[in-house]
Amino acid sequence: MVNRSARLAALCVAAILAVAAPAPPAAAQSPDTALVNGKIIALDDRATAAEALAVRDGKIVAIGRSADIRNLAGPATRVVDLGGRAVIPGLIDSHMHAIRAALFYATEVNWIGARSIPEAMGRITAAARAARPGQWIIVAGGWTEQQFAEKRRPNTAELLAAAPEHPVYIQLFYAAAMLSPAGFKALNIAGDADVPPRGKIERDAGGNPTGWINGDNPTITALFDRLPLPTFEDSVAGTRQFFRELNRLGLTGVSDPGGFNLTAASYLPLFRVWQDRALTVRVVFSLFSQRPGKELEDYQNLTQMLPMGFGDDMLRFNGVGENVTWGMYNNDNPTDAQKQQYYEVARWAASRGMTLTQHWSNDASVHHLLDVFERVNRDHPIAGLRWSIAHLNDGSAANLQRMKALGVGWLMQDAMYFGGDALIRTRGAETARRTPPIKTALNIGTRIGGGTDAHRVMSYNPFVSLQWMIDGRTVAGTPTRDADERPGREEALRLYTQGSAWFTHDDGRRGALTAGRLADLAVLTKDFTGVPTDEIGGIESLLTMVGGRIVYAAGPFEALEEKPGR
Ligand SMILES: [Zn+2]
């Protein structure tokens, strides 16, 4: 008894000491950075509008009025006057092929935002001037003829005028690619047989090649793989440059669903940048199966050293997808054997507590996938695993309801920003009015992540995607989606922050500006909540912070940018 009482007494003394312990010196407790005199869109539960926030050790420690936050500052605190500018939580693209885009960024030309063929060709000319003789000039997608005033694809004469000497490759989605004459020569392409599996050299009325090769996803993927790969150093540089480019647009996180022909070695430049502590975007990635028939074997092998959740706040592994098995990828009529194979892989993933994301295009066939998910769910509940279906632009209320019941979320992108005009032609204005059904899904309560699917099929610009979510207009300005499927500004912004964070199990740590969360934010060129809708797509960041570090700064804040790396 004595011993026990003594121990209790000692515990009480310890507790009192803990409470009464003198506070550390004020400097140790003062924030590293205080952002004051801003308009902070916190996106917390109460939609608090604050003026200022304080950051310490990578996290937000206080948010409120400027005077109160200024009072927290110590002698070492960096105080930044935002001049009344809007601040949002860092944007998170929940489905971007960012790792692949980064590998090629230093050696590719992009046509994002080019409004005419001469403007696009100007970028080719500039790249050709900077390139070595014989070096490839590559535009790997991310554009549509709808964005050009001319509303057509460029032709060979224009390409030759822009870059007469260099081999040039220009990809249009996964449907077509144009080569310059030097490009055809370099790849030894003389006829259709030289562009397997289904490539067709386009010819004009007179039978002359136009410079374009039409095909499908396998054709274009195979063609692209014949281009020279960037060196490791080019890819490391490209990764740093690409992520800074994303920071310029207010992005602080991406969820990456892999891609065809991304081998384990493709991840090495990313890992190098991470090891150098130079990542400026939080990357969460999943494994995209590379070998038909070997999916489960490959996952089991690779995940021995890459368990679910492995990594840190900057780089983390998040399960399998978006190609979980080859038999169920872009297949509207899977056989029983293909569904059984998928079930075995998905069941294995669920039994390991893994997140899974699956590419699926059409609502009419998604029941095949949902049937398998429901079957897995009977053996291993998946509700806590944050599984998702990507794309599904024509999702019906019934299937969104089935997803909600399973705890399966929806990764939604702005494919219709480029594709809406074609959708009206192929499936009619009635379908386009509810594509994608953003408000229907919100009302049902299906989890939604915002994003783009960049960079081959879409621009990575999140503000373009946000504007499109809000106004439903295509790149050509065509109104498509009805008002009752258009979210409000704050709703849209929530999908691109907390909405996306849910899919990577980060909704409690990112996506809102509240005390205790990671200090990921962007100070904007224009007020997202107040600017005319058609100016939202032109918003950029003037200061982007990731984990308290200013990874991008421009204009009045330019001097504040911290160079990445040790
Ligand atoms: Zn996909």
Coordinates of C-alpha atoms and ligand atoms in Angstrom, one line a residue:
M1 CA 0.0 0.0 0.0
V2 CA 2.8 2.4 1.0
N3 CA 4.5 1.8 -2.3
R4 CA 1.4 2.3 -4.2
S5 CA 0.6 5.6 -2.4
A6 CA 4.1 6.8 -2.9
R7 CA 3.9 6.1 -6.6
L8 CA 0.6 7.9 -6.8
A9 CA 2.0 10.9 -4.9
A10 CA 5.0 10.9 -7.3
L11 CA 2.7 10.9 -10.3
C12 CA 0.7 13.8 -8.8
V13 CA 3.9 15.8 -8.3
A14 CA 4.9 15.1 -11.9
A15 CA 1.5 16.2 -13.1
I16 CA 1.7 19.5 -11.1
L17 CA 5.2 20.1 -12.4
A18 CA 4.1 19.6 -15.9
V19 CA 1.3 22.1 -15.6
A20 CA 3.5 24.6 -13.6
A21 CA 6.6 24.2 -15.7
P22 CA 7.9 27.6 -16.9
A23 CA 7.0 28.4 -20.5
P24 CA 9.9 28.2 -22.9
P25 CA 11.4 31.6 -24.0
A26 CA 8.9 33.5 -26.2
A27 CA 11.2 33.2 -29.2
A28 CA 11.0 29.5 -29.3
Q29 CA 7.2 29.7 -29.3
S30 CA 6.8 32.5 -31.8
P31 CA 5.8 31.7 -35.4
D32 CA 8.3 31.2 -38.2
T33 CA 6.1 33.1 -40.5
A34 CA 3.1 35.4 -40.1
L35 CA 0.9 36.2 -43.1
V36 CA -1.1 39.3 -42.3
N37 CA -3.6 41.7 -43.9
G38 CA -5.0 39.1 -46.3
K39 CA -8.4 37.7 -47.1
I40 CA -8.1 34.1 -46.0
I41 CA -10.5 31.6 -47.4
A42 CA -10.0 29.0 -44.7
L43 CA -12.5 26.4 -46.0
D44 CA -13.0 25.1 -42.5
D45 CA -16.4 23.8 -41.4
R46 CA -17.7 27.3 -40.6
A47 CA -16.2 28.9 -43.7
T48 CA -14.3 31.3 -41.5
A49 CA -13.1 34.5 -43.2
A50 CA -9.9 35.6 -41.5
E51 CA -7.2 38.1 -42.2
A52 CA -4.0 36.4 -41.0
L53 CA -2.4 33.2 -40.0
A54 CA 0.8 32.1 -38.3
V55 CA 3.0 29.1 -39.2
R56 CA 5.5 27.2 -37.1
D57 CA 7.4 24.0 -37.9
G58 CA 5.5 23.5 -41.1
K59 CA 2.0 23.8 -39.6
I60 CA -0.5 26.5 -39.1
V61 CA -0.6 27.5 -35.4
A62 CA -3.1 30.3 -35.4
I63 CA -5.6 32.0 -37.7
G64 CA -7.5 35.1 -37.1
R65 CA -7.3 38.9 -37.2
S66 CA -4.2 40.7 -38.3
A67 CA -3.6 42.5 -35.0
D68 CA -3.8 39.2 -33.0
I69 CA -1.5 37.4 -35.4
R70 CA 1.0 40.3 -35.3
N71 CA 1.0 40.0 -31.5
L72 CA 2.3 36.5 -31.8
A73 CA 5.3 37.5 -33.8
G74 CA 8.7 37.4 -32.2
P75 CA 12.0 39.0 -33.3
A76 CA 12.7 36.1 -35.7
T77 CA 9.3 35.9 -37.2
R78 CA 9.0 36.6 -40.9
V79 CA 6.0 38.9 -41.2
V80 CA 4.5 39.1 -44.7
D81 CA 1.9 41.8 -45.5
L82 CA -0.4 40.3 -48.1
G83 CA -1.9 43.7 -49.2
G84 CA -5.4 42.4 -48.9
R85 CA -4.9 39.5 -51.3
A86 CA -6.9 36.3 -51.2
V87 CA -5.3 33.2 -49.7
I88 CA -6.6 29.6 -50.3
P89 CA -5.5 26.2 -49.1
G90 CA -3.0 24.7 -51.5
L91 CA -4.8 23.0 -54.4
I92 CA -4.6 19.2 -54.8
D93 CA -5.0 17.5 -58.1
S94 CA -6.5 14.1 -57.3
H95 CA -5.7 12.5 -60.7
M96 CA -2.7 13.9 -62.5
H97 CA 0.0 11.9 -64.3
A98 CA 2.5 14.3 -62.8
I99 CA 5.4 11.9 -62.4
R100 CA 5.4 11.2 -66.1
A101 CA 4.8 14.8 -67.0
A102 CA 7.8 15.8 -64.8
L103 CA 10.1 13.3 -66.5
F104 CA 9.6 15.0 -69.8
Y105 CA 9.0 18.6 -68.8
A106 CA 12.6 19.8 -69.4
T107 CA 12.6 18.4 -73.0
E108 CA 9.0 19.1 -74.1
V109 CA 7.1 22.1 -75.5
N110 CA 3.6 22.6 -74.2
W111 CA 0.7 24.4 -75.9
I112 CA -1.2 25.1 -72.7
G113 CA -3.1 28.4 -73.1
A114 CA -2.0 29.0 -76.7
R115 CA -5.0 30.7 -78.5
S116 CA -3.9 30.4 -82.1
I117 CA -1.8 28.2 -84.4
P118 CA 0.8 31.0 -84.9
E119 CA 1.2 31.3 -81.1
A120 CA 1.6 27.5 -80.8
M121 CA 4.1 27.5 -83.7
G122 CA 6.0 30.3 -82.0
R123 CA 6.7 28.0 -79.1
I124 CA 8.0 25.4 -81.6
T125 CA 10.3 27.9 -83.2
A126 CA 11.6 29.1 -79.8
A127 CA 12.3 25.5 -78.8
A128 CA 14.0 24.7 -82.1
R129 CA 16.3 27.7 -81.7
A130 CA 17.4 26.5 -78.2
A131 CA 17.8 22.9 -79.3
R132 CA 20.9 21.0 -80.5
P133 CA 20.9 20.1 -84.3
G134 CA 18.8 17.0 -84.8
Q135 CA 17.2 17.2 -81.4
W136 CA 13.5 16.2 -81.2
I137 CA 10.9 18.9 -80.5
I138 CA 8.0 17.2 -78.7
V139 CA 4.5 18.4 -77.8
A140 CA 3.1 15.5 -75.9
G141 CA -0.6 16.5 -75.9
G142 CA -2.5 18.7 -73.4
W143 CA -4.1 20.8 -76.2
T144 CA -7.0 20.7 -78.6
E145 CA -7.8 22.4 -81.9
Q146 CA -10.8 23.9 -80.1
Q147 CA -8.5 26.2 -78.2
F148 CA -7.2 27.8 -81.4
A149 CA -9.0 30.7 -83.1
E150 CA -8.6 28.6 -86.4
K151 CA -10.5 25.6 -84.8
R152 CA -8.3 23.2 -86.7
R153 CA -5.1 21.2 -86.3
P154 CA -1.8 22.7 -87.6
N155 CA -0.5 21.4 -91.0
T156 CA 2.9 20.3 -92.2
A157 CA 3.6 23.6 -94.0
E158 CA 3.2 25.5 -90.7
L159 CA 5.3 23.0 -88.9
L160 CA 8.1 23.2 -91.5
A161 CA 8.0 27.0 -91.3
A162 CA 8.4 26.8 -87.5
A163 CA 11.1 24.2 -87.4
P164 CA 12.5 23.3 -90.8
E165 CA 15.5 21.2 -89.6
H166 CA 14.3 19.4 -86.5
P167 CA 12.3 16.2 -86.1
V168 CA 9.1 17.3 -84.5
Y169 CA 6.4 15.2 -82.8
I170 CA 3.0 16.6 -81.9
Q171 CA 0.5 14.5 -80.1
L172 CA -3.3 15.1 -80.0
F173 CA -4.8 13.2 -77.1
Y174 CA -4.4 9.5 -77.8
A175 CA -6.0 9.8 -81.2
A176 CA -3.4 11.3 -83.5
A177 CA 0.1 12.5 -83.9
M178 CA 1.9 14.8 -86.4
L179 CA 5.5 14.3 -87.4
S180 CA 7.6 16.7 -89.4
P181 CA 9.3 15.3 -92.5
A182 CA 12.5 15.0 -90.5
G183 CA 10.5 13.2 -87.8
F184 CA 9.1 10.6 -90.3
K185 CA 12.6 10.0 -91.5
A186 CA 14.1 9.7 -88.1
L187 CA 11.5 7.0 -87.1
N188 CA 11.6 5.3 -90.5
I189 CA 7.9 5.6 -91.1
A190 CA 6.9 5.2 -94.8
G191 CA 3.5 3.4 -94.5
D192 CA 0.8 2.2 -92.2
A193 CA 2.8 -1.0 -91.5
D194 CA 5.4 1.2 -89.7
V195 CA 2.9 2.4 -87.1
P196 CA 1.6 -0.6 -85.4
P197 CA -0.8 -1.7 -84.1
R198 CA -3.5 0.3 -85.8
G199 CA -1.9 3.5 -87.1
K200 CA -3.1 5.0 -90.3
I201 CA -1.1 7.7 -92.2
E202 CA -3.7 10.4 -93.0
R203 CA -3.9 11.3 -96.7
D204 CA -5.5 14.3 -98.5
A205 CA -7.9 14.0 -101.4
G206 CA -4.9 13.7 -103.8
G207 CA -3.5 10.8 -101.8
N208 CA -0.6 12.7 -100.3
P209 CA 0.3 12.3 -96.6
T210 CA -0.9 15.2 -94.5
G211 CA 1.8 14.7 -91.8
W212 CA -0.8 13.2 -89.3
I213 CA -1.0 9.7 -88.1
N214 CA -4.4 8.6 -86.8
G215 CA -4.7 5.8 -84.3
D216 CA -5.7 4.8 -80.8
N217 CA -4.2 4.6 -77.3
P218 CA -1.9 1.6 -78.1
T219 CA -0.8 3.2 -81.4
I220 CA 0.1 6.6 -79.9
T221 CA 1.7 5.0 -76.8
A222 CA 3.9 2.8 -79.1
L223 CA 4.8 5.7 -81.3
F224 CA 5.7 7.9 -78.4
D225 CA 7.9 5.2 -77.0
R226 CA 10.1 5.3 -80.2
L227 CA 11.1 8.9 -79.3
P228 CA 14.4 9.3 -77.4
L229 CA 14.0 9.3 -73.7
P230 CA 15.4 12.3 -71.7
T231 CA 18.5 11.6 -69.7
F232 CA 18.3 11.0 -65.9
E233 CA 19.7 14.5 -65.4
D234 CA 17.1 16.0 -67.8
S235 CA 14.4 14.2 -65.8
V236 CA 15.6 15.3 -62.4
A237 CA 15.7 18.9 -63.8
G238 CA 12.3 18.4 -65.4
T239 CA 10.8 17.2 -62.1
R240 CA 12.0 20.2 -60.2
Q241 CA 10.8 22.6 -63.0
F242 CA 7.4 20.9 -63.4
F243 CA 6.6 21.0 -59.7
R244 CA 7.6 24.7 -59.6
E245 CA 5.3 25.3 -62.5
L246 CA 2.5 23.6 -60.5
N247 CA 3.4 25.8 -57.5
R248 CA 3.0 28.8 -59.8
L249 CA -0.6 27.7 -60.2
G250 CA -1.3 27.3 -56.5
L251 CA -0.9 23.5 -56.5
T252 CA 0.7 21.9 -53.4
G253 CA -0.3 18.3 -53.9
V254 CA -1.0 15.7 -56.6
S255 CA -2.2 12.2 -56.5
D256 CA -0.5 10.3 -59.3
P257 CA -2.2 7.2 -60.9
G258 CA 0.9 5.9 -62.8
G259 CA 0.7 5.3 -66.6
F260 CA 1.6 2.9 -69.4
N261 CA 5.3 2.1 -69.7
L262 CA 6.2 3.7 -66.4
T263 CA 8.7 1.2 -65.1
A264 CA 10.2 1.2 -61.6
A265 CA 13.1 3.1 -63.0
S266 CA 10.8 5.8 -64.1
Y267 CA 10.4 6.8 -60.5
L268 CA 14.1 7.3 -59.8
P269 CA 14.3 11.0 -60.8
L270 CA 11.3 11.7 -58.5
F271 CA 13.0 9.8 -55.6
R272 CA 16.2 11.7 -56.3
V273 CA 14.4 15.1 -56.0
W274 CA 12.7 13.8 -52.8
Q275 CA 16.0 12.7 -51.3
D276 CA 17.5 16.1 -52.1
R277 CA 14.6 17.6 -50.1
A278 CA 13.7 19.5 -53.2
L279 CA 10.1 18.3 -53.7
T280 CA 7.8 21.3 -53.7
V281 CA 4.6 19.4 -54.3
R282 CA 3.4 16.6 -52.1
V283 CA 3.2 13.5 -54.3
V284 CA 1.0 10.5 -53.4
F285 CA 1.3 7.7 -56.0
S286 CA -0.2 4.4 -56.9
L287 CA 1.1 1.4 -58.8
F288 CA -0.2 1.0 -62.4
S289 CA 0.1 -2.6 -63.6
Q290 CA 2.6 -2.9 -66.4
R291 CA 2.4 -6.6 -67.4
P292 CA -0.9 -8.2 -68.6
G293 CA -1.5 -11.4 -66.7
K294 CA 1.2 -10.7 -64.1
E295 CA -0.7 -8.0 -62.2
L296 CA -1.1 -9.8 -58.8
E297 CA 2.4 -11.2 -59.0
D298 CA 3.9 -7.8 -59.7
Y299 CA 1.9 -6.1 -56.9
Q300 CA 2.9 -8.8 -54.4
N301 CA 6.5 -8.5 -55.4
L302 CA 6.8 -4.7 -55.4
T303 CA 4.8 -4.1 -52.2
Q304 CA 7.0 -6.3 -50.1
M305 CA 9.3 -3.3 -50.0
L306 CA 6.6 -0.7 -50.7
P307 CA 3.8 -1.3 -48.1
M308 CA 0.7 0.8 -48.1
G309 CA 1.3 4.3 -46.8
F310 CA 5.1 4.0 -47.1
G311 CA 6.9 7.3 -47.4
D312 CA 6.5 10.7 -45.7
D313 CA 4.5 13.9 -45.9
M314 CA 6.2 14.8 -49.2
L315 CA 6.1 11.4 -51.0
R316 CA 3.8 8.5 -50.2
F317 CA 2.6 5.2 -51.6
N318 CA -1.1 4.9 -51.8
G319 CA -2.0 1.5 -53.3
V320 CA -2.9 0.2 -56.8
G321 CA -4.4 1.7 -59.9
E322 CA -5.5 3.3 -62.2
N323 CA -4.9 0.2 -64.3
V324 CA -5.5 -2.5 -61.7
T325 CA -5.8 -5.3 -64.3
W326 CA -5.4 -5.0 -68.1
G327 CA -8.6 -7.0 -68.7
M328 CA -10.7 -4.3 -67.1
Y329 CA -9.1 -1.3 -68.5
N330 CA -11.2 0.5 -71.2
N331 CA -13.2 -2.7 -71.5
D332 CA -17.0 -2.2 -71.5
N333 CA -17.6 -5.9 -71.9
P334 CA -15.3 -7.8 -69.6
T335 CA -15.6 -11.6 -69.6
D336 CA -16.3 -13.6 -66.4
A337 CA -12.6 -14.6 -66.4
Q338 CA -11.5 -11.0 -66.5
K339 CA -13.8 -10.1 -63.7
Q340 CA -12.7 -13.0 -61.7
Q341 CA -9.0 -12.0 -62.2
Y342 CA -9.9 -8.4 -61.1
Y343 CA -11.8 -9.8 -58.1
E344 CA -8.7 -11.7 -57.0
V345 CA -6.4 -8.7 -57.3
A346 CA -8.9 -6.3 -55.6
R347 CA -9.6 -8.8 -52.8
W348 CA -5.9 -9.1 -52.2
A349 CA -5.6 -5.3 -52.1
A350 CA -8.5 -5.0 -49.6
S351 CA -7.0 -7.8 -47.4
R352 CA -3.8 -5.7 -47.3
G353 CA -5.6 -2.5 -46.3
M354 CA -4.7 -0.9 -49.6
T355 CA -6.3 2.0 -51.4
L356 CA -7.3 1.2 -55.0
T357 CA -8.2 3.5 -57.9
Q358 CA -9.7 2.4 -61.2
H359 CA -10.0 4.2 -64.5
W360 CA -13.5 3.8 -66.0
S361 CA -15.1 5.8 -68.7
N362 CA -18.8 4.7 -69.2
D363 CA -21.6 4.6 -66.8
A364 CA -23.4 2.0 -69.0
S365 CA -20.7 -0.6 -68.1
V366 CA -19.5 0.4 -64.7
H367 CA -21.8 -2.1 -63.1
H368 CA -19.2 -4.7 -64.0
L369 CA -16.7 -2.9 -61.7
L370 CA -19.2 -2.2 -59.0
D371 CA -20.3 -5.8 -58.9
V372 CA -16.7 -6.8 -58.2
F373 CA -16.3 -4.1 -55.6
E374 CA -19.4 -5.3 -53.8
R375 CA -18.2 -8.9 -53.9
V376 CA -14.9 -7.9 -52.4
N377 CA -16.7 -5.8 -49.8
R378 CA -18.5 -8.9 -48.5
D379 CA -15.1 -10.5 -47.7
H380 CA -13.2 -7.4 -46.7
P381 CA -15.1 -4.2 -46.0
I382 CA -13.6 -1.5 -48.2
A383 CA -15.3 1.6 -46.8
G384 CA -12.3 2.7 -44.9
L385 CA -9.8 2.1 -47.7
R386 CA -10.7 5.2 -49.9
W387 CA -11.2 3.4 -53.1
S388 CA -12.1 5.4 -56.2
I389 CA -13.3 5.4 -59.7
A390 CA -11.7 7.9 -62.0
H391 CA -13.4 9.7 -64.9
L392 CA -17.0 8.3 -65.3
N393 CA -18.1 11.6 -66.8
D394 CA -21.7 10.3 -67.5
G395 CA -22.1 8.7 -64.0
S396 CA -25.8 8.1 -63.2
A397 CA -27.4 8.9 -59.9
A398 CA -27.9 5.2 -59.3
N399 CA -24.3 4.3 -59.8
L400 CA -23.1 7.3 -57.8
Q401 CA -25.4 6.0 -55.0
R402 CA -23.8 2.5 -55.3
M403 CA -20.4 4.1 -54.9
K404 CA -21.5 6.1 -51.9
A405 CA -22.9 3.0 -50.2
L406 CA -19.5 1.3 -50.7
G407 CA -17.5 4.3 -49.5
V408 CA -16.0 4.5 -53.0
G409 CA -15.2 8.0 -54.2
W410 CA -15.2 9.7 -57.6
L411 CA -12.2 11.3 -59.2
M412 CA -13.6 13.9 -61.5
Q413 CA -11.7 15.9 -64.1
D414 CA -12.3 18.7 -66.6
A415 CA -12.2 16.4 -69.7
M416 CA -15.3 18.2 -71.0
Y417 CA -13.4 21.5 -71.1
F418 CA -11.7 20.1 -74.2
G419 CA -14.3 17.5 -75.0
G420 CA -17.7 19.2 -74.4
D421 CA -18.1 20.3 -78.0
A422 CA -17.5 16.8 -79.3
L423 CA -19.8 15.4 -76.7
I424 CA -22.7 17.6 -78.0
R425 CA -22.0 16.3 -81.5
T426 CA -21.8 12.6 -80.5
R427 CA -24.3 12.3 -77.7
G428 CA -26.4 15.4 -77.9
A429 CA -26.9 18.6 -75.8
E430 CA -29.2 16.7 -73.4
T431 CA -26.3 14.5 -72.2
A432 CA -23.9 17.4 -72.1
R433 CA -26.2 19.3 -69.7
R434 CA -25.4 16.9 -66.9
T435 CA -21.8 15.9 -67.8
P436 CA -20.2 15.4 -65.4
P437 CA -23.0 15.3 -62.7
I438 CA -21.1 17.3 -60.1
K439 CA -24.1 18.5 -58.1
T440 CA -25.9 15.2 -58.3
A441 CA -22.8 13.5 -56.7
L442 CA -22.5 16.2 -54.1
N443 CA -26.2 15.8 -53.2
I444 CA -25.9 12.1 -52.9
G445 CA -22.8 12.5 -50.8
T446 CA -20.3 10.6 -53.0
R447 CA -16.8 11.8 -52.2
I448 CA -15.4 13.9 -55.1
G449 CA -11.8 14.9 -55.9
G450 CA -11.0 17.7 -58.3
G451 CA -8.4 17.4 -61.0
T452 CA -7.3 17.4 -64.6
D453 CA -5.8 14.0 -65.8
A454 CA -2.9 16.1 -67.2
H455 CA -0.7 16.4 -69.0
R456 CA -1.2 14.4 -72.2
V457 CA -5.0 14.7 -72.4
M458 CA -5.5 18.0 -70.5
S459 CA -3.8 21.1 -69.2
Y460 CA -2.7 20.9 -65.6
N461 CA -4.0 24.3 -64.8
P462 CA -6.3 24.0 -61.7
F463 CA -7.9 27.4 -62.2
V464 CA -9.0 26.5 -65.7
S465 CA -10.6 23.3 -64.2
L466 CA -12.2 25.4 -61.4
Q467 CA -13.6 27.9 -63.9
W468 CA -15.0 25.0 -66.0
M469 CA -16.6 23.4 -62.9
I470 CA -18.3 26.7 -62.0
D471 CA -19.4 27.9 -65.5
G472 CA -19.7 24.6 -67.5
R473 CA -18.2 26.2 -70.6
T474 CA -15.7 24.5 -73.0
V475 CA -12.4 25.9 -74.1
A476 CA -14.3 27.3 -77.2
G477 CA -16.7 29.0 -74.9
T478 CA -19.7 26.7 -75.5
P479 CA -22.0 26.4 -72.6
T480 CA -22.7 22.7 -71.9
R481 CA -23.5 21.8 -68.3
D482 CA -26.8 23.1 -66.7
A483 CA -26.9 25.4 -63.7
D484 CA -28.1 22.5 -61.5
E485 CA -24.9 20.6 -62.2
R486 CA -22.7 23.6 -61.5
P487 CA -21.2 23.9 -58.0
G488 CA -20.7 27.3 -56.4
R489 CA -17.2 28.8 -56.1
E490 CA -16.6 27.7 -52.6
E491 CA -18.0 24.2 -53.3
A492 CA -15.7 23.8 -56.3
L493 CA -12.7 25.0 -54.3
R494 CA -13.5 22.5 -51.5
L495 CA -13.5 19.7 -54.1
Y496 CA -10.0 20.8 -55.2
T497 CA -8.7 20.9 -51.6
Q498 CA -10.4 18.8 -49.0
G499 CA -12.2 16.7 -51.6
S500 CA -8.9 15.6 -53.1
A501 CA -7.2 15.2 -49.8
W502 CA -9.8 12.5 -48.7
F503 CA -8.5 10.1 -51.4
T504 CA -5.0 10.1 -50.0
H505 CA -6.2 9.8 -46.3
D506 CA -5.1 13.4 -45.7
D507 CA -8.4 15.2 -45.2
G508 CA -7.6 15.8 -41.5
R509 CA -4.2 17.3 -42.3
R510 CA -4.6 19.2 -45.6
G511 CA -7.2 21.0 -47.6
A512 CA -8.2 23.7 -45.1
L513 CA -6.4 26.5 -43.2
T514 CA -7.0 25.6 -39.6
A515 CA -4.6 25.4 -36.6
G516 CA -2.8 22.1 -36.6
R517 CA -2.9 21.5 -40.3
L518 CA 0.0 21.5 -42.7
A519 CA 0.8 25.0 -43.9
D520 CA 0.1 24.5 -47.6
L521 CA -1.5 27.6 -49.2
A522 CA -1.5 30.0 -52.1
V523 CA -1.8 33.8 -52.2
L524 CA -3.6 34.6 -55.4
T525 CA -3.2 37.3 -58.1
K526 CA -7.0 37.9 -58.0
D527 CA -9.7 37.2 -55.4
F528 CA -11.1 33.8 -56.3
T529 CA -14.4 34.6 -54.6
G530 CA -14.9 38.1 -56.1
V531 CA -13.4 38.1 -59.6
P532 CA -15.7 37.7 -62.7
T533 CA -16.2 34.0 -63.5
D534 CA -14.4 34.1 -66.8
E535 CA -11.3 35.5 -65.1
I536 CA -11.0 32.6 -62.7
G537 CA -9.0 30.5 -65.3
G538 CA -6.4 33.2 -65.4
I539 CA -5.6 33.3 -61.7
E540 CA -2.1 32.4 -60.6
S541 CA -0.3 32.2 -57.3
L542 CA 1.9 35.0 -56.1
L543 CA 3.2 33.0 -53.2
T544 CA 2.9 29.3 -52.7
M545 CA 3.8 27.7 -49.4
V546 CA 4.2 24.0 -48.8
G547 CA 4.8 22.9 -45.2
G548 CA 5.6 26.4 -44.2
R549 CA 8.3 26.8 -46.9
I550 CA 7.8 29.5 -49.6
V551 CA 8.4 27.3 -52.7
Y552 CA 7.2 29.8 -55.2
A553 CA 7.0 33.6 -55.1
A554 CA 6.4 36.3 -57.7
G555 CA 5.7 40.0 -58.0
P556 CA 5.8 41.8 -54.7
F557 CA 6.8 38.6 -52.9
E558 CA 9.5 37.5 -55.3
A559 CA 12.4 37.9 -52.9
L560 CA 10.8 35.5 -50.4
E561 CA 11.1 32.4 -52.5
E562 CA 13.2 29.7 -50.8
K563 CA 15.4 27.7 -53.2
P564 CA 14.5 24.0 -52.8
G565 CA 17.0 21.4 -51.6
R566 CA 19.4 21.0 -48.7
Ligands
ZN1 ZN -7.5 7.3 -66.5

